[in-house]
Amino acid sequence: MYGKCGSLDEARFLFDTIDEPNVFSWTIIIAVYAHNGCFEEAYKIFQQMQDSDVRPNEFTFSIILGTIVSYQGLVQGRHIHACAVQNGMDTDAVVGTALINMYGKCTCVKDAALVFCKIQQHDIVAWNAIIAILLANKEGNSALDLFYQMLKNGLEPDAVTFASILGACADQQFLGHGEIIHSAVVSLGYMSNLVVANALIDMYGKCGSPSRAGVIFSQLLHPDVISWTAIIVAYLQHPRKAIQLFKDMLQKGLSPNEFTYASVLTACTSLGSLSKGQIAHHCIIEDGLETNIVIATALLRMYGTCFTMSEALWIFDQLHERDVVLWNAIITIHAQHSLGKEALDLLQQMQQDGHEPDEITFSSVLSACSRAGLVEECCALYSEMSLKYKIVPTVEHCGCMVDLFGRASLLQEAVDFIETMHLKPNFVVWEIFLNSCTLYADKCGLEYAKRIRKELTSRNLQEASAARDNVPV
């Protein structure tokens, strides 16, 4: 009672009055401190428990490992894991699941997988835990393999399993796997579960089947804000439909969240509709969400695309907390307007603000410098990206450099760059060079680029044909 009310001193006083506290007493006092966010103190009490020769049970391990998850103390977590092994508890499903979650939060996926393999009897919670950890660490294929293994073992998925694995299909656009899982959802009677239905809408939308997402959405009796957001996202390739769905949602009396607003602003950006974007912005202000960083980033992109730089800059200046995504957005807007020097200034400000540029940052700044004709600055930045920030140039970065040389009529430099690229130039890179040759009527370069493009086209067709031949039936 004292612990739940936050009275830690009283709870500890009562505990200290117990002459020989048993495992339940120790577990309760550890839980009290964990519940109140005193993670380090909870760990100290766990150590005191061991010194008192009281053997922890599965609930003790589960609670203390839960505290480790909260503040990602890997060293302490490994110590507790060793204690579990010494006590023969590491093969228990409850303890094993807690260990999986702990290692997962500390991004130690291999350790989590090893723990999972040692559990003697896997329950659905353990399966869900390891699948979730794999998904959180971008290992969707491994998660799918485990899901199918779970089915082979005769274990029935629950709503949590379906929602997680459908999320993997959505993120990696595995439509075929998604359809198989959809069939399992229907056969096991989970279509009425809103969480699972929302995951199906999201999966079909991200796999490019908005109409199928729409069918599922239309069958929902009481769609929530997540349902509406998922269907709006599904129709982002059809922005007018997405905006209409947003209006329908408002008419139903539901309040949009940050992701709903970000999605409808993306639709407005795709249309280049300033008026519709301003209406959404007005709703955002009414809901008091204009300083939300997710929404602010979407607003920046909308105003920047609609050539309202002053409004975009005003929004950016109002935000005191900025992340890399927001900085990338404002730099990209400057790139779209060929403001190379301003983009370079923003890059410097971003670093002064304590944020390290990433691949997207450099793509945007290189593009801005290319469009502005800043050859020396662009070349220096390209070198700095590799040498100082250890970012391996992508095809997109290389395309910016080819575009830079092309715009500056430095076609020989463009050829030299292409031929010395560490990456194999793709169709897009050659298309950029071809456009430059066309612009400056360089016949030799034009014939060279056309020949390479023809070879690439032929090779792509052969690879596509081979891929079709290898598709299992």
PDB file of C-alpha atoms in Angstrom, residues 7-189:
ATOM      1  CA  SER A   7       5.743   6.396   0.355  1.00  0.00           C
ATOM      2  CA  LEU A   8       9.075   4.637  -0.111  1.00  0.00           C
ATOM      3  CA  ASP A   9      10.443   5.498   3.340  1.00  0.00           C
ATOM      4  CA  GLU A  10       7.427   3.959   5.072  1.00  0.00           C
ATOM      5  CA  ALA A  11       7.571   0.875   2.851  1.00  0.00           C
ATOM      6  CA  ARG A  12      11.282   0.415   3.551  1.00  0.00           C
ATOM      7  CA  PHE A  13      10.736   0.956   7.290  1.00  0.00           C
ATOM      8  CA  LEU A  14       8.132  -1.818   7.368  1.00  0.00           C
ATOM      9  CA  PHE A  15      10.388  -4.120   5.354  1.00  0.00           C
ATOM     10  CA  ASP A  16      13.285  -3.532   7.762  1.00  0.00           C
ATOM     11  CA  THR A  17      11.086  -4.590  10.707  1.00  0.00           C
ATOM     12  CA  ILE A  18      10.813  -8.106   9.251  1.00  0.00           C
ATOM     13  CA  ASP A  19      13.313 -10.359  11.025  1.00  0.00           C
ATOM     14  CA  GLU A  20      13.815 -12.837   8.201  1.00  0.00           C
ATOM     15  CA  PRO A  21      12.205 -11.563   5.002  1.00  0.00           C
ATOM     16  CA  ASN A  22      11.336 -14.348   2.575  1.00  0.00           C
ATOM     17  CA  VAL A  23      11.366 -14.296  -1.226  1.00  0.00           C
ATOM     18  CA  PHE A  24       7.928 -12.674  -1.353  1.00  0.00           C
ATOM     19  CA  SER A  25       8.969  -9.842   0.976  1.00  0.00           C
ATOM     20  CA  TRP A  26      12.115  -9.155  -1.046  1.00  0.00           C
ATOM     21  CA  THR A  27      10.200  -9.275  -4.326  1.00  0.00           C
ATOM     22  CA  ILE A  28       7.584  -6.839  -3.034  1.00  0.00           C
ATOM     23  CA  ILE A  29      10.121  -4.255  -1.834  1.00  0.00           C
ATOM     24  CA  ILE A  30      12.019  -4.522  -5.138  1.00  0.00           C
ATOM     25  CA  ALA A  31       8.724  -4.001  -6.984  1.00  0.00           C
ATOM     26  CA  VAL A  32       7.923  -0.960  -4.810  1.00  0.00           C
ATOM     27  CA  TYR A  33      11.156   0.788  -5.773  1.00  0.00           C
ATOM     28  CA  ALA A  34      10.828  -0.244  -9.406  1.00  0.00           C
ATOM     29  CA  HIS A  35       7.232   1.021  -9.536  1.00  0.00           C
ATOM     30  CA  ASN A  36       8.386   4.424  -8.279  1.00  0.00           C
ATOM     31  CA  GLY A  37      11.193   4.716 -10.823  1.00  0.00           C
ATOM     32  CA  CYS A  38      14.037   4.082  -8.377  1.00  0.00           C
ATOM     33  CA  PHE A  39      15.794   1.600 -10.638  1.00  0.00           C
ATOM     34  CA  GLU A  40      19.284   1.761  -9.163  1.00  0.00           C
ATOM     35  CA  GLU A  41      17.933   1.353  -5.627  1.00  0.00           C
ATOM     36  CA  ALA A  42      15.839  -1.634  -6.753  1.00  0.00           C
ATOM     37  CA  TYR A  43      18.987  -3.239  -8.167  1.00  0.00           C
ATOM     38  CA  LYS A  44      20.871  -2.631  -4.897  1.00  0.00           C
ATOM     39  CA  ILE A  45      18.065  -4.333  -2.951  1.00  0.00           C
ATOM     40  CA  PHE A  46      18.240  -7.281  -5.360  1.00  0.00           C
ATOM     41  CA  GLN A  47      21.950  -7.582  -4.543  1.00  0.00           C
ATOM     42  CA  GLN A  48      21.160  -7.405  -0.808  1.00  0.00           C
ATOM     43  CA  MET A  49      18.661 -10.207  -1.308  1.00  0.00           C
ATOM     44  CA  GLN A  50      21.395 -12.404  -2.780  1.00  0.00           C
ATOM     45  CA  ASP A  51      23.744 -11.547   0.071  1.00  0.00           C
ATOM     46  CA  SER A  52      20.994 -12.721   2.456  1.00  0.00           C
ATOM     47  CA  ASP A  53      20.998 -16.143   0.764  1.00  0.00           C
ATOM     48  CA  VAL A  54      17.368 -15.806  -0.310  1.00  0.00           C
ATOM     49  CA  ARG A  55      16.829 -17.395  -3.708  1.00  0.00           C
ATOM     50  CA  PRO A  56      14.903 -15.182  -6.170  1.00  0.00           C
ATOM     51  CA  ASN A  57      11.892 -16.689  -7.914  1.00  0.00           C
ATOM     52  CA  GLU A  58      10.664 -16.100 -11.462  1.00  0.00           C
ATOM     53  CA  PHE A  59       8.696 -13.011 -10.407  1.00  0.00           C
ATOM     54  CA  THR A  60      11.728 -11.473  -8.699  1.00  0.00           C
ATOM     55  CA  PHE A  61      13.770 -11.897 -11.870  1.00  0.00           C
ATOM     56  CA  SER A  62      10.950 -10.588 -14.032  1.00  0.00           C
ATOM     57  CA  ILE A  63      10.554  -7.428 -11.923  1.00  0.00           C
ATOM     58  CA  ILE A  64      14.251  -6.616 -11.592  1.00  0.00           C
ATOM     59  CA  LEU A  65      14.863  -7.244 -15.292  1.00  0.00           C
ATOM     60  CA  GLY A  66      11.968  -4.915 -16.002  1.00  0.00           C
ATOM     61  CA  THR A  67      13.810  -2.162 -14.144  1.00  0.00           C
ATOM     62  CA  ILE A  68      16.921  -2.834 -16.236  1.00  0.00           C
ATOM     63  CA  VAL A  69      14.816  -2.406 -19.383  1.00  0.00           C
ATOM     64  CA  SER A  70      13.717   1.016 -18.142  1.00  0.00           C
ATOM     65  CA  TYR A  71      17.222   2.444 -17.948  1.00  0.00           C
ATOM     66  CA  GLN A  72      19.054   0.023 -20.277  1.00  0.00           C
ATOM     67  CA  GLY A  73      21.687  -1.111 -17.796  1.00  0.00           C
ATOM     68  CA  LEU A  74      23.334  -3.857 -19.830  1.00  0.00           C
ATOM     69  CA  VAL A  75      26.075  -4.586 -17.265  1.00  0.00           C
ATOM     70  CA  GLN A  76      23.514  -5.070 -14.498  1.00  0.00           C
ATOM     71  CA  GLY A  77      21.340  -7.067 -16.876  1.00  0.00           C
ATOM     72  CA  ARG A  78      24.137  -9.504 -17.639  1.00  0.00           C
ATOM     73  CA  HIS A  79      24.785  -9.899 -13.905  1.00  0.00           C
ATOM     74  CA  ILE A  80      21.116 -10.751 -13.314  1.00  0.00           C
ATOM     75  CA  HIS A  81      21.244 -13.173 -16.251  1.00  0.00           C
ATOM     76  CA  ALA A  82      24.202 -14.918 -14.613  1.00  0.00           C
ATOM     77  CA  CYS A  83      22.221 -15.138 -11.352  1.00  0.00           C
ATOM     78  CA  ALA A  84      19.298 -16.686 -13.238  1.00  0.00           C
ATOM     79  CA  VAL A  85      21.633 -19.296 -14.755  1.00  0.00           C
ATOM     80  CA  GLN A  86      23.130 -20.088 -11.327  1.00  0.00           C
ATOM     81  CA  ASN A  87      19.643 -20.588  -9.922  1.00  0.00           C
ATOM     82  CA  GLY A  88      18.512 -22.690 -12.887  1.00  0.00           C
ATOM     83  CA  MET A  89      15.865 -20.112 -13.783  1.00  0.00           C
ATOM     84  CA  ASP A  90      17.083 -19.046 -17.240  1.00  0.00           C
ATOM     85  CA  THR A  91      15.075 -21.807 -18.918  1.00  0.00           C
ATOM     86  CA  ASP A  92      11.828 -20.615 -17.303  1.00  0.00           C
ATOM     87  CA  ALA A  93       9.464 -18.913 -19.784  1.00  0.00           C
ATOM     88  CA  VAL A  94       8.726 -15.931 -17.501  1.00  0.00           C
ATOM     89  CA  VAL A  95      12.393 -15.259 -16.719  1.00  0.00           C
ATOM     90  CA  GLY A  96      13.438 -15.988 -20.294  1.00  0.00           C
ATOM     91  CA  THR A  97      10.914 -13.505 -21.674  1.00  0.00           C
ATOM     92  CA  ALA A  98      12.140 -10.835 -19.261  1.00  0.00           C
ATOM     93  CA  LEU A  99      15.717 -11.521 -20.379  1.00  0.00           C
ATOM     94  CA  ILE A 100      14.689 -11.296 -24.044  1.00  0.00           C
ATOM     95  CA  ASN A 101      13.073  -7.914 -23.429  1.00  0.00           C
ATOM     96  CA  MET A 102      16.122  -6.686 -21.516  1.00  0.00           C
ATOM     97  CA  TYR A 103      18.581  -7.699 -24.232  1.00  0.00           C
ATOM     98  CA  GLY A 104      16.264  -6.372 -26.900  1.00  0.00           C
ATOM     99  CA  LYS A 105      16.089  -2.918 -25.314  1.00  0.00           C
ATOM    100  CA  CYS A 106      19.873  -2.936 -25.138  1.00  0.00           C
ATOM    101  CA  THR A 107      19.973  -3.902 -28.871  1.00  0.00           C
ATOM    102  CA  CYS A 108      21.706  -7.212 -28.108  1.00  0.00           C
ATOM    103  CA  VAL A 109      19.659  -9.269 -30.551  1.00  0.00           C
ATOM    104  CA  LYS A 110      21.960 -12.304 -30.596  1.00  0.00           C
ATOM    105  CA  ASP A 111      21.847 -12.544 -26.800  1.00  0.00           C
ATOM    106  CA  ALA A 112      18.051 -12.326 -26.906  1.00  0.00           C
ATOM    107  CA  ALA A 113      17.933 -15.116 -29.506  1.00  0.00           C
ATOM    108  CA  LEU A 114      20.219 -17.338 -27.408  1.00  0.00           C
ATOM    109  CA  VAL A 115      17.993 -16.834 -24.369  1.00  0.00           C
ATOM    110  CA  PHE A 116      14.933 -17.730 -26.442  1.00  0.00           C
ATOM    111  CA  CYS A 117      16.561 -20.964 -27.614  1.00  0.00           C
ATOM    112  CA  LYS A 118      17.253 -22.032 -24.007  1.00  0.00           C
ATOM    113  CA  ILE A 119      13.655 -21.663 -22.824  1.00  0.00           C
ATOM    114  CA  GLN A 120      12.265 -25.152 -22.276  1.00  0.00           C
ATOM    115  CA  GLN A 121       8.587 -24.472 -22.977  1.00  0.00           C
ATOM    116  CA  HIS A 122       7.895 -21.434 -25.124  1.00  0.00           C
ATOM    117  CA  ASP A 123       4.577 -19.744 -24.458  1.00  0.00           C
ATOM    118  CA  ILE A 124       2.978 -17.136 -26.729  1.00  0.00           C
ATOM    119  CA  VAL A 125       4.432 -14.290 -24.644  1.00  0.00           C
ATOM    120  CA  ALA A 126       7.985 -15.529 -25.268  1.00  0.00           C
ATOM    121  CA  TRP A 127       7.332 -15.890 -29.010  1.00  0.00           C
ATOM    122  CA  ASN A 128       5.838 -12.399 -29.163  1.00  0.00           C
ATOM    123  CA  ALA A 129       8.802 -10.968 -27.275  1.00  0.00           C
ATOM    124  CA  ILE A 130      11.473 -12.365 -29.602  1.00  0.00           C
ATOM    125  CA  ILE A 131       9.476 -11.445 -32.725  1.00  0.00           C
ATOM    126  CA  ALA A 132       9.041  -7.885 -31.437  1.00  0.00           C
ATOM    127  CA  ILE A 133      12.770  -7.606 -30.679  1.00  0.00           C
ATOM    128  CA  LEU A 134      13.700  -8.760 -34.178  1.00  0.00           C
ATOM    129  CA  LEU A 135      11.292  -6.263 -35.724  1.00  0.00           C
ATOM    130  CA  ALA A 136      12.569  -3.414 -33.561  1.00  0.00           C
ATOM    131  CA  ASN A 137      16.068  -4.165 -34.843  1.00  0.00           C
ATOM    132  CA  LYS A 138      15.050  -4.246 -38.522  1.00  0.00           C
ATOM    133  CA  GLU A 139      15.275  -8.022 -38.896  1.00  0.00           C
ATOM    134  CA  GLY A 140      11.921  -8.578 -40.552  1.00  0.00           C
ATOM    135  CA  ASN A 141      12.934 -11.722 -42.455  1.00  0.00           C
ATOM    136  CA  SER A 142      14.076 -13.437 -39.268  1.00  0.00           C
ATOM    137  CA  ALA A 143      10.848 -12.400 -37.542  1.00  0.00           C
ATOM    138  CA  LEU A 144       8.792 -13.934 -40.353  1.00  0.00           C
ATOM    139  CA  ASP A 145      10.821 -17.150 -40.187  1.00  0.00           C
ATOM    140  CA  LEU A 146      10.101 -17.382 -36.453  1.00  0.00           C
ATOM    141  CA  PHE A 147       6.421 -16.674 -37.019  1.00  0.00           C
ATOM    142  CA  TYR A 148       6.138 -19.582 -39.457  1.00  0.00           C
ATOM    143  CA  GLN A 149       8.163 -21.778 -37.090  1.00  0.00           C
ATOM    144  CA  MET A 150       5.707 -20.913 -34.333  1.00  0.00           C
ATOM    145  CA  LEU A 151       2.837 -22.059 -36.537  1.00  0.00           C
ATOM    146  CA  LYS A 152       4.662 -25.309 -37.355  1.00  0.00           C
ATOM    147  CA  ASN A 153       5.103 -25.913 -33.632  1.00  0.00           C
ATOM    148  CA  GLY A 154       1.329 -25.791 -33.271  1.00  0.00           C
ATOM    149  CA  LEU A 155       1.161 -22.568 -31.272  1.00  0.00           C
ATOM    150  CA  GLU A 156      -1.733 -20.274 -32.143  1.00  0.00           C
ATOM    151  CA  PRO A 157      -0.874 -16.592 -32.668  1.00  0.00           C
ATOM    152  CA  ASP A 158      -2.740 -13.956 -30.677  1.00  0.00           C
ATOM    153  CA  ALA A 159      -3.610 -10.342 -31.504  1.00  0.00           C
ATOM    154  CA  VAL A 160      -0.164  -9.144 -30.409  1.00  0.00           C
ATOM    155  CA  THR A 161       1.542 -11.646 -32.718  1.00  0.00           C
ATOM    156  CA  PHE A 162      -0.585 -10.669 -35.703  1.00  0.00           C
ATOM    157  CA  ALA A 163      -0.147  -6.939 -35.148  1.00  0.00           C
ATOM    158  CA  SER A 164       3.638  -7.314 -34.875  1.00  0.00           C
ATOM    159  CA  ILE A 165       4.166  -9.565 -37.869  1.00  0.00           C
ATOM    160  CA  LEU A 166       1.818  -7.530 -40.071  1.00  0.00           C
ATOM    161  CA  GLY A 167       3.921  -4.521 -39.134  1.00  0.00           C
ATOM    162  CA  ALA A 168       6.952  -6.362 -40.523  1.00  0.00           C
ATOM    163  CA  CYS A 169       5.104  -7.072 -43.764  1.00  0.00           C
ATOM    164  CA  ALA A 170       4.118  -3.404 -43.981  1.00  0.00           C
ATOM    165  CA  ASP A 171       7.615  -2.065 -43.367  1.00  0.00           C
ATOM    166  CA  GLN A 172       9.218  -4.383 -45.920  1.00  0.00           C
ATOM    167  CA  GLN A 173       6.269  -4.395 -48.334  1.00  0.00           C
ATOM    168  CA  PHE A 174       5.868  -8.172 -48.192  1.00  0.00           C
ATOM    169  CA  LEU A 175       2.421  -8.320 -49.766  1.00  0.00           C
ATOM    170  CA  GLY A 176       2.525 -12.082 -50.338  1.00  0.00           C
ATOM    171  CA  HIS A 177       3.328 -12.830 -46.694  1.00  0.00           C
ATOM    172  CA  GLY A 178       0.736 -10.258 -45.642  1.00  0.00           C
ATOM    173  CA  GLU A 179      -1.968 -12.045 -47.609  1.00  0.00           C
ATOM    174  CA  ILE A 180      -1.050 -15.383 -46.013  1.00  0.00           C
ATOM    175  CA  ILE A 181      -1.201 -13.829 -42.551  1.00  0.00           C
ATOM    176  CA  HIS A 182      -4.514 -12.144 -43.443  1.00  0.00           C
ATOM    177  CA  SER A 183      -5.939 -15.606 -44.176  1.00  0.00           C
ATOM    178  CA  ALA A 184      -4.737 -16.821 -40.774  1.00  0.00           C
ATOM    179  CA  VAL A 185      -6.337 -13.779 -39.119  1.00  0.00           C
ATOM    180  CA  VAL A 186      -9.676 -14.639 -40.733  1.00  0.00           C
ATOM    181  CA  SER A 187      -9.509 -18.357 -39.940  1.00  0.00           C
ATOM    182  CA  LEU A 188      -8.643 -17.717 -36.285  1.00  0.00           C
ATOM    183  CA  GLY A 189     -11.392 -15.124 -35.854  1.00  0.00           C
TER     184      GLY A 189
END
